Coordinates of C-alpha atoms in Angstrom, one line a residue:
X1397 CA -16.8 -13.4 -18.1
X1398 CA -16.6 -14.9 -14.6
X1399 CA -14.8 -18.2 -14.2
X1400 CA -16.5 -21.1 -12.5
X1401 CA -14.0 -21.3 -9.7
X1402 CA -14.8 -17.6 -8.9
X1403 CA -18.5 -18.5 -8.5
X1404 CA -17.6 -21.4 -6.2
X1405 CA -15.4 -19.1 -4.2
X1406 CA -18.3 -16.6 -3.9
X1407 CA -20.6 -19.3 -2.6
X1408 CA -18.1 -20.4 0.0
X1409 CA -17.6 -16.8 1.1
X1410 CA -21.4 -16.3 1.4
X1411 CA -21.5 -19.4 3.7
X1412 CA -18.8 -17.9 5.8
X1413 CA -20.5 -14.5 6.1
X1414 CA -23.8 -16.2 6.9
X1415 CA -22.2 -18.1 9.8
X1416 CA -22.4 -21.6 8.2
X1417 CA -18.6 -21.8 8.7
X1418 CA -17.3 -19.9 11.6
X1419 CA -14.0 -18.2 12.2
X1420 CA -11.2 -20.9 12.7
X1421 CA -13.5 -23.7 11.6
X1422 CA -12.4 -26.4 9.1
X1423 CA -13.9 -26.2 5.6
X1424 CA -14.9 -29.3 3.5
X1425 CA -12.1 -31.1 1.9
X1426 CA -11.4 -30.7 -1.8
X1427 CA -13.2 -33.8 -3.0
X1428 CA -16.2 -33.2 -0.7
X1429 CA -16.4 -29.6 -2.0
X1430 CA -16.2 -30.9 -5.5
X1431 CA -19.1 -33.2 -4.9
X1432 CA -21.2 -30.5 -3.0
X1433 CA -20.8 -27.9 -5.7
X1434 CA -20.9 -30.4 -8.6
X1435 CA -17.6 -29.1 -10.0
X1436 CA -14.2 -30.8 -10.8
X1437 CA -11.6 -31.3 -8.2
X1438 CA -9.3 -28.7 -10.0
X1439 CA -12.1 -26.1 -9.9
X1440 CA -12.7 -26.7 -6.2
X1441 CA -9.0 -26.3 -5.6
X1442 CA -8.8 -23.1 -7.6
X1443 CA -11.7 -21.7 -5.5
X1444 CA -9.9 -22.4 -2.3
X1445 CA -6.7 -20.9 -3.6
X1446 CA -8.5 -17.8 -4.6
X1447 CA -9.9 -17.4 -1.1
X1448 CA -6.5 -18.2 0.4
X1449 CA -4.9 -15.5 -1.8
X1450 CA -7.3 -12.9 -0.4
X1451 CA -6.8 -14.0 3.2
X1452 CA -10.3 -15.3 3.8
X1453 CA -9.2 -18.8 4.5
X1454 CA -6.0 -20.5 5.6
X1455 CA -4.3 -23.7 4.4
X1456 CA -2.8 -25.9 7.1
X1457 CA -0.3 -28.6 6.2
X1458 CA -1.8 -32.1 6.1
X1459 CA -5.0 -30.7 7.7
X1460 CA -7.0 -28.8 5.1
X1461 CA -8.5 -25.4 4.7
X1462 CA -9.8 -23.3 7.6
X1463 CA -11.8 -20.0 7.8
X1464 CA -9.5 -17.1 8.6
X1465 CA -9.7 -15.8 12.2
X1466 CA -9.6 -12.2 11.0
X1467 CA -12.9 -10.3 11.4
X1468 CA -13.9 -6.7 11.8
X1469 CA -14.6 -5.2 15.2
X1470 CA -17.4 -2.8 16.2
X1471 CA -15.1 0.2 16.6
X1472 CA -15.8 3.8 15.6
X1473 CA -13.6 5.0 12.7
X1474 CA -12.3 8.6 12.2
X1475 CA -14.6 10.9 10.2
X1476 CA -13.7 12.5 6.8
X1477 CA -10.8 14.9 7.2
X1478 CA -11.0 18.7 7.3
X1479 CA -7.7 20.0 6.0
X1480 CA -6.8 23.7 5.2
X1481 CA -8.7 25.1 2.2
X1482 CA -5.7 26.9 0.6
X1483 CA -2.5 25.7 -1.1
X1484 CA 0.6 25.8 1.0
X1485 CA 4.3 25.1 0.7
X1486 CA 5.4 21.9 2.3
X1487 CA 7.4 22.6 5.5
X1488 CA 8.8 20.9 8.5
X1489 CA 9.9 17.6 6.8
X1490 CA 13.2 17.7 8.8
X1491 CA 11.2 16.3 11.7
X1492 CA 10.2 13.4 9.6
X1493 CA 13.8 12.5 8.9
X1494 CA 14.6 12.7 12.6
X1495 CA 11.8 10.2 13.4
X1496 CA 12.9 7.9 10.6
X1497 CA 16.4 7.9 11.9
X1498 CA 15.3 7.0 15.4
X1499 CA 13.2 4.1 13.9
X1500 CA 16.5 2.5 12.6
X1501 CA 17.5 1.6 16.2
X1502 CA 17.1 -2.2 16.5
X1503 CA 16.4 -1.9 20.2
X1504 CA 13.3 0.3 19.6
X1505 CA 9.8 -1.1 19.0
X1506 CA 9.2 0.5 15.6
X1507 CA 5.5 1.3 15.1
X1508 CA 6.3 4.4 13.2
X1509 CA 7.9 3.2 10.0
X1510 CA 6.0 2.4 6.7
X1511 CA 8.8 -0.2 5.9
X1512 CA 7.9 -3.8 6.7
X1513 CA 9.9 -5.7 9.3
X1514 CA 12.2 -8.3 7.7
X1515 CA 9.9 -10.9 9.3
X1516 CA 7.2 -10.1 6.7
X1517 CA 9.6 -10.1 3.7
X1518 CA 10.7 -13.2 1.6
X1519 CA 14.3 -13.0 2.6
X1520 CA 15.0 -16.7 2.0
X1521 CA 13.3 -16.6 -1.4
X1522 CA 15.3 -13.4 -2.3
X1523 CA 18.6 -15.1 -1.3
X1524 CA 17.8 -18.1 -3.5
X1525 CA 16.7 -15.9 -6.4
X1526 CA 19.9 -13.8 -6.2
X1527 CA 22.1 -16.9 -6.3
X1528 CA 20.3 -18.3 -9.3
X1529 CA 20.3 -15.0 -11.2
X1530 CA 24.0 -14.6 -10.7
X1531 CA 24.7 -18.1 -12.0
X1532 CA 22.4 -17.6 -15.0
X1533 CA 23.5 -14.2 -16.1
X1534 CA 27.0 -13.9 -14.7
X1535 CA 28.7 -10.7 -15.8
X1536 CA 25.5 -9.2 -17.2
X1537 CA 24.3 -8.8 -13.6
X1538 CA 26.9 -6.1 -13.1
X1539 CA 26.6 -4.3 -16.4
X1540 CA 24.3 -1.4 -17.2
X1541 CA 20.9 -2.1 -18.6
X1542 CA 18.6 -0.2 -21.0
X1543 CA 17.6 3.4 -20.0
X1544 CA 14.0 2.4 -19.6
X1545 CA 14.9 -0.7 -17.6
X1546 CA 15.4 -4.4 -18.0
X1547 CA 13.3 -5.7 -20.9
X1548 CA 12.2 -8.9 -19.2
X1549 CA 11.2 -7.0 -16.0
X1550 CA 9.1 -4.6 -18.1
X1551 CA 7.5 -7.5 -19.9
X1552 CA 6.5 -9.1 -16.6
X1553 CA 5.1 -5.8 -15.3
X1554 CA 3.2 -5.2 -18.5
X1555 CA 1.5 -8.7 -18.2
X1556 CA 0.4 -7.7 -14.7
X1557 CA -0.9 -4.3 -15.9
X1558 CA -2.9 -6.0 -18.6
X1559 CA -4.6 -8.1 -15.9
X1560 CA -5.6 -4.8 -14.4
X1561 CA -7.3 -3.8 -17.7
X1562 CA -4.5 -1.4 -18.6
X1563 CA -3.4 -1.7 -22.2
X1564 CA 0.4 -1.4 -21.6
X1565 CA 3.4 -2.8 -23.5
X1566 CA 6.9 -3.1 -22.1
X1567 CA 7.9 0.0 -24.1
X1568 CA 5.3 2.0 -22.1
X1569 CA 7.1 1.3 -18.8
X1570 CA 10.0 3.0 -17.1
X1571 CA 11.9 1.2 -14.3
X1572 CA 12.7 3.6 -11.4
X1573 CA 14.6 3.7 -8.1
X1574 CA 11.4 2.9 -6.1
X1575 CA 8.0 4.5 -6.2
X1576 CA 9.1 7.8 -4.7
X1577 CA 11.5 8.2 -7.7
X1578 CA 8.6 7.4 -10.0
X1579 CA 6.4 10.0 -8.4
X1580 CA 9.2 12.6 -8.6
X1581 CA 9.7 11.9 -12.4
X1582 CA 6.0 12.1 -12.9
X1583 CA 5.7 15.4 -11.1
X1584 CA 8.6 16.9 -13.0
X1585 CA 7.2 15.8 -16.3
X1586 CA 3.8 17.5 -15.9
X1587 CA 4.5 20.4 -13.5
X1588 CA 7.1 23.1 -12.6
X1589 CA 8.2 24.7 -9.4
X1590 CA 5.5 26.8 -7.8
X1591 CA 2.6 24.7 -9.2
X1592 CA -0.3 23.5 -7.1
X1593 CA -0.6 19.8 -6.5
X1594 CA -3.9 18.4 -5.1
X1595 CA -3.3 15.6 -2.6
X1596 CA -5.3 13.5 -0.2
X1597 CA -5.3 14.6 3.5
X1598 CA -3.8 13.0 5.4
X1599 CA -1.3 11.6 3.0
X1600 CA 2.1 9.8 3.2
X1601 CA 4.9 12.1 4.3
X1602 CA 7.2 10.6 1.7
X1603 CA 5.0 12.2 -1.0
X1604 CA 5.0 15.5 0.8
X1605 CA 8.8 15.3 0.8
X1606 CA 8.8 14.8 -3.0
X1607 CA 6.5 17.8 -3.5
X1608 CA 8.8 19.9 -1.2
X1609 CA 11.9 18.8 -3.1
X1610 CA 10.3 19.8 -6.4
X1611 CA 9.4 23.3 -5.1
X1612 CA 5.7 22.8 -5.5
X1613 CA 2.7 23.6 -3.3
X1614 CA 0.2 21.1 -1.9
X1615 CA -3.5 21.6 -1.7
X1616 CA -5.0 19.1 0.8
X1617 CA -8.4 17.6 -0.2
X1618 CA -10.8 16.1 2.4
X1619 CA -10.5 12.3 2.4
X1620 CA -12.6 9.6 4.0
X1621 CA -10.8 6.7 5.8
X1622 CA -12.8 4.1 3.8
X1623 CA -13.9 5.7 0.5
X1624 CA -10.9 7.9 -0.2
X1625 CA -10.7 11.5 -1.5
X1626 CA -13.9 13.5 -1.7
X1627 CA -14.8 14.0 -5.4
X1628 CA -17.1 16.9 -4.5
X1629 CA -14.3 18.7 -2.6
X1630 CA -11.8 18.0 -5.4
X1631 CA -14.2 19.5 -8.0
X1632 CA -14.7 22.6 -5.8
X1633 CA -10.9 22.9 -5.5
X1634 CA -10.4 22.7 -9.2
X1635 CA -12.9 25.6 -9.6
X1636 CA -11.1 27.7 -7.1
X1637 CA -7.4 27.0 -7.6
X1638 CA -5.0 26.5 -10.6
X1639 CA -4.3 22.8 -9.9
X1640 CA -1.7 21.4 -12.3
X1641 CA -1.7 17.8 -11.1
X1642 CA -3.4 15.5 -8.6
X1643 CA -1.4 12.9 -6.6
X1644 CA -3.4 10.1 -5.0
X1645 CA -2.7 6.7 -3.4
X1646 CA -5.6 4.8 -5.0
X1647 CA -5.5 1.6 -3.0
X1648 CA -5.0 1.4 0.8
X1649 CA -3.9 4.9 1.3
X1650 CA -1.1 5.5 3.8
X1651 CA -2.0 6.4 6.6
X1652 CA -5.8 6.0 6.2
X1653 CA -6.0 2.6 4.5
X1654 CA -8.8 4.0 2.3
X1655 CA -9.5 2.2 -1.1
X1656 CA -11.6 3.9 -3.7
X1657 CA -14.3 1.9 -5.4
X1658 CA -14.3 1.3 -9.2
X1659 CA -17.0 3.9 -9.7
X1660 CA -15.0 6.6 -7.7
X1661 CA -11.8 5.9 -9.6
X1662 CA -13.7 6.2 -12.9
X1663 CA -15.3 9.5 -11.8
X1664 CA -12.1 11.0 -10.6
X1665 CA -10.3 10.2 -13.8
X1666 CA -13.2 11.6 -15.8
X1667 CA -13.2 14.8 -13.7
X1668 CA -9.5 15.4 -14.0
X1669 CA -9.3 14.6 -17.7
X1670 CA -12.2 16.9 -18.4
X1671 CA -10.2 19.7 -16.8
X1672 CA -6.9 18.7 -18.4
X1673 CA -5.3 17.8 -15.1
X1674 CA -2.9 14.8 -15.0
X1675 CA -3.4 12.2 -12.3
X1676 CA -0.3 10.7 -10.7
X1677 CA -1.5 7.4 -9.2
X1678 CA 0.6 5.8 -6.5
X1679 CA -0.4 2.1 -6.1
X1680 CA 2.4 0.6 -3.9
X1681 CA -0.1 -1.2 -1.7
X1682 CA -2.5 -2.5 -4.3
X1683 CA -1.1 -6.1 -4.1
X1684 CA -1.6 -6.2 -0.3
X1685 CA -5.4 -6.4 -0.2
X1686 CA -7.2 -8.8 2.1
X1687 CA -10.4 -9.0 0.0
X1688 CA -11.6 -11.5 -2.6
X1689 CA -10.2 -9.6 -5.5
X1690 CA -7.3 -7.2 -6.1
X1691 CA -8.6 -3.7 -6.4
X1692 CA -8.6 -2.0 -9.7
X1693 CA -6.4 1.0 -10.7
X1694 CA -7.5 4.4 -11.8
X1695 CA -5.3 4.1 -14.9
X1696 CA -7.8 1.5 -16.3
X1697 CA -10.3 4.4 -16.9
X1698 CA -7.8 6.8 -18.6
X1699 CA -9.0 7.8 -22.1
X1700 CA -6.3 10.3 -22.9
X1701 CA -3.1 9.0 -21.3
X1702 CA -3.2 11.6 -18.5
X1703 CA -2.8 9.0 -15.7
X1704 CA 0.8 8.5 -14.7
X1705 CA 0.9 5.2 -12.8
X1706 CA 3.5 4.6 -10.2
X1707 CA 4.3 1.5 -8.1
X1708 CA 7.2 -0.5 -6.7
X1709 CA 8.1 -3.8 -4.9
X1710 CA 9.3 -2.0 -1.8
X1711 CA 6.3 -2.8 0.4
X1712 CA 6.2 -6.4 -0.8
X1713 CA 9.5 -8.0 -1.8
X1714 CA 12.1 -5.7 -0.3
X1715 CA 12.6 -1.9 0.4
X1716 CA 16.3 -2.4 -0.2
X1717 CA 16.0 -3.5 -3.8
X1718 CA 14.7 0.0 -4.8
X1719 CA 12.9 -1.3 -7.8
X1720 CA 9.8 0.7 -8.9
X1721 CA 8.2 1.6 -12.1
X1722 CA 6.3 4.4 -13.9
X1723 CA 3.8 4.2 -16.7
X1724 CA 3.8 7.8 -17.9
X1725 CA 1.1 7.6 -20.6
X1726 CA 1.4 10.4 -23.2
X1727 CA 4.2 11.9 -21.1
X1728 CA 6.6 9.1 -21.9
X1729 CA 9.2 11.2 -23.9
X1730 CA 9.5 13.8 -21.2
X1731 CA 10.0 11.1 -18.5
X1732 CA 12.6 9.4 -20.6
X1733 CA 14.6 12.6 -21.0
X1734 CA 14.3 13.3 -17.3
X1735 CA 15.6 9.9 -16.3
X1736 CA 18.5 10.2 -18.7
X1737 CA 19.5 13.6 -17.2
X1738 CA 19.0 12.6 -13.5
X1739 CA 20.4 9.1 -13.0
X1740 CA 20.1 7.0 -16.2
X1741 CA 20.0 3.2 -15.6
X1742 CA 18.6 1.4 -12.5
X1743 CA 20.8 -1.3 -11.0
X1744 CA 20.7 -4.4 -13.2
X1745 CA 21.1 -7.2 -10.6
X1746 CA 18.0 -6.0 -8.6
X1747 CA 15.9 -5.8 -11.8
X1748 CA 16.9 -9.4 -12.8
X1749 CA 16.0 -10.7 -9.3
X1750 CA 12.6 -9.2 -9.5
X1751 CA 12.0 -10.3 -13.0
X1752 CA 13.0 -13.9 -12.1
X1753 CA 10.5 -14.0 -9.1
X1754 CA 7.7 -12.6 -11.3
X1755 CA 8.4 -15.1 -14.1
X1756 CA 8.8 -18.1 -11.9
X1757 CA 5.7 -17.4 -9.7
X1758 CA 7.7 -16.8 -6.5
X1759 CA 6.2 -13.3 -6.1
X1760 CA 2.6 -14.5 -6.2
X1761 CA 3.3 -17.5 -3.9
X1762 CA 4.7 -15.0 -1.4
X1763 CA 1.7 -12.7 -1.7
X1764 CA -0.6 -15.5 -0.9
X1765 CA 0.9 -15.9 2.5
X1766 CA 1.8 -12.3 3.4
X1767 CA -1.7 -11.1 2.7
X1768 CA -2.9 -13.4 5.4
X1769 CA -0.1 -12.3 7.7
X1770 CA -1.0 -8.6 7.3
X1771 CA -4.7 -9.2 7.7
X1772 CA -4.0 -11.0 11.0
X1773 CA -1.5 -8.4 12.1
X1774 CA -4.0 -5.5 11.4
X1775 CA -6.8 -7.3 13.2
X1776 CA -4.6 -7.9 16.3
X1777 CA -3.4 -4.2 16.3
X1778 CA -7.0 -2.9 16.0
X1779 CA -8.1 -5.2 18.9
X1780 CA -5.1 -4.0 21.0
X1781 CA -6.0 -0.3 20.4
X1782 CA -9.6 -1.0 21.3
X1783 CA -8.4 -2.6 24.6
X1784 CA -5.6 -0.4 25.7
X1785 CA -6.2 3.1 24.5
X1786 CA -8.4 5.7 26.2
X1787 CA -12.2 5.8 25.8
X1788 CA -13.1 7.9 22.8
X1789 CA -10.2 6.7 20.6
X1790 CA -11.2 6.0 17.0
X1791 CA -9.2 3.7 14.7
X1792 CA -9.4 2.7 11.0
X1793 CA -9.9 -0.9 10.0
X1794 CA -8.3 -1.1 6.5
X1795 CA -8.9 -4.0 4.1
X1796 CA -5.4 -3.9 2.8
X1797 CA -1.9 -2.6 3.5
X1798 CA -0.5 -2.4 7.1
X1799 CA -1.1 1.1 8.4
X1800 CA -3.6 2.1 11.1
X1801 CA -4.8 5.7 11.5
X1802 CA -5.7 6.4 15.2
X1803 CA -7.6 9.4 16.3
X1804 CA -7.0 10.0 20.0
X1805 CA -9.2 12.0 22.3
X1806 CA -9.0 15.7 21.5
X1807 CA -6.7 16.8 24.3
X1808 CA -4.0 14.2 23.6
X1809 CA -1.0 15.9 21.9
X1810 CA 0.4 13.4 19.4
X1811 CA 3.8 15.1 19.3
X1812 CA 4.1 14.9 23.1
X1813 CA 3.0 11.3 23.0
X1814 CA 5.7 10.6 20.4
X1815 CA 8.3 12.2 22.6
X1816 CA 7.3 10.3 25.7
X1817 CA 7.0 7.0 23.8
X1818 CA 10.5 7.4 22.3
X1819 CA 11.9 7.6 25.8
X1820 CA 10.4 4.2 26.5
X1821 CA 11.8 2.7 23.3
X1822 CA 8.5 3.0 21.3
X1823 CA 8.5 4.8 17.9
X1824 CA 5.2 6.1 16.5
X1825 CA 4.4 8.5 13.7
X1826 CA 2.6 11.5 15.0
X1827 CA -0.3 12.9 12.9
X1828 CA 1.1 16.3 12.0
X1829 CA 3.7 14.6 9.7
X1830 CA 0.9 13.7 7.3
X1831 CA -0.1 17.3 6.6
X1832 CA 1.8 19.7 4.4
X1833 CA 2.3 22.4 7.1
X1834 CA 2.3 20.0 10.1
X1835 CA -0.5 22.0 11.6
X1836 CA -3.2 19.4 11.3
X1837 CA -3.9 16.0 13.0
X1838 CA -2.5 17.1 16.3
X1839 CA -4.3 14.3 18.1
X1840 CA -3.7 11.5 15.5
X1841 CA -1.0 8.9 15.2
X1842 CA -0.2 6.3 12.6
X1843 CA 0.8 2.8 13.7
X1844 CA 2.5 0.2 11.5
X1845 CA 1.2 -3.3 11.7
X1846 CA 4.2 -4.7 9.7
X1847 CA 5.9 -5.8 12.9
X1848 CA 5.9 -9.4 14.4
X1849 CA 3.4 -9.9 17.2
X1850 CA 4.8 -10.9 20.5
X1851 CA 4.5 -10.2 24.2
X1852 CA 6.9 -7.3 24.0
X1853 CA 4.8 -5.6 21.3
X1854 CA 1.6 -6.1 23.3
X1855 CA 3.2 -4.6 26.4
X1856 CA 4.4 -1.6 24.3
X1857 CA 0.9 -1.0 23.0
X1858 CA -0.5 -1.1 26.5
X1859 CA 2.2 1.3 27.7
X1860 CA 1.3 3.6 24.7
X1861 CA -2.3 3.5 25.6
X1862 CA -1.5 4.3 29.3
X1863 CA 0.6 7.3 28.2
X1864 CA -2.2 8.6 26.0
X1865 CA -4.6 8.3 28.9
X1866 CA -2.3 10.2 31.2
X1867 CA -2.0 13.0 28.6
X1868 CA -5.8 13.2 28.3
X1869 CA -6.2 13.4 32.0
X1870 CA -3.4 16.0 32.5

């Protein structure tokens, strides 16, 4: 049942979209809104907070609420992908490691990493939480915890999963060393070396590295930059190949930024469960949506426990904490055994810090602000690409996360652009990294928007666009 404040929020949003309130314009005060909508002051405040959480409005100290300045531009997006139609071994990931190493240089302008700049992370909040946790728990911070992970952290995660319509208890959750570790455990629990894994195309190179490390083969499935993986193509692939698992980023795919609708998630889960194929769902970006409501998860439609849900706090709180989690469904016992054999417990102090932030509300307060920050950063980057890059460039406009997928004119070699840009102190991620064999997406690049906006960054984007134009001409 819809809450009254949600109805009020929808009415305000409708007024914004109809142009009653324009971008950057001040909205009615709380008491005035309460009178206009004939609701209580607390309901009006909750409506504004909901819209603020989703980045549609902004609160300014001692001034009130304003319409967010973020809006979509009339720019052409890339078409649905056309990957190879046969499974292949994952190769060439050593190049990925070289690029990631270069991105660590503090003097570079790092547009190539999927790790947020510290400017987008709650470093002050983390410092305070760490000090408080050490005072509260003392020696326990440095002792080993349970094999499945800290009980309080699992309880807090379970509460959030229940809000996503997933019937999950703390005992159904395994804490891991980040999402990549969760994906590795999930793959090892349901597959063996040599098995074929269906993946989106393009997909995050980190997932390709996990598939490679497990000795498995990847089958790339056509994926739309807005709607996600093609269900029709996935069904055809299931009929043609012995697919043993499907690995998808359900919300705000990296690098595309695609987000599957509820209906598509339900249909994909139904298709896979009908064919006895486990779905490994990576949802690391789900909390970073710009919309009115957090997107759903595919696991909510699982009837037989065949969705293994993976996530982490690396893209939100801190990549350095290395705290992720896995909900393995009916594969729990296998995952538990694998964790015991591979690395046993996850660092206790990091788990206690995250549990504290979840319990005290610090995590959600941080999300309210950072969603707006990312929405603005993505909009600025899209605008800069449209201004500075060659005619014919296409770019995604994601509604969450912080990655842009840019399709350059056909004759622009992304690998050569990466090489030239790195000589100018600009790091980008060339498109071939996002394909299993690195033979696709030769004229694509991924840009990270999780970098502070300043004049130096704007000049770098103009330089990058000029270099792309020169490559096109030459």
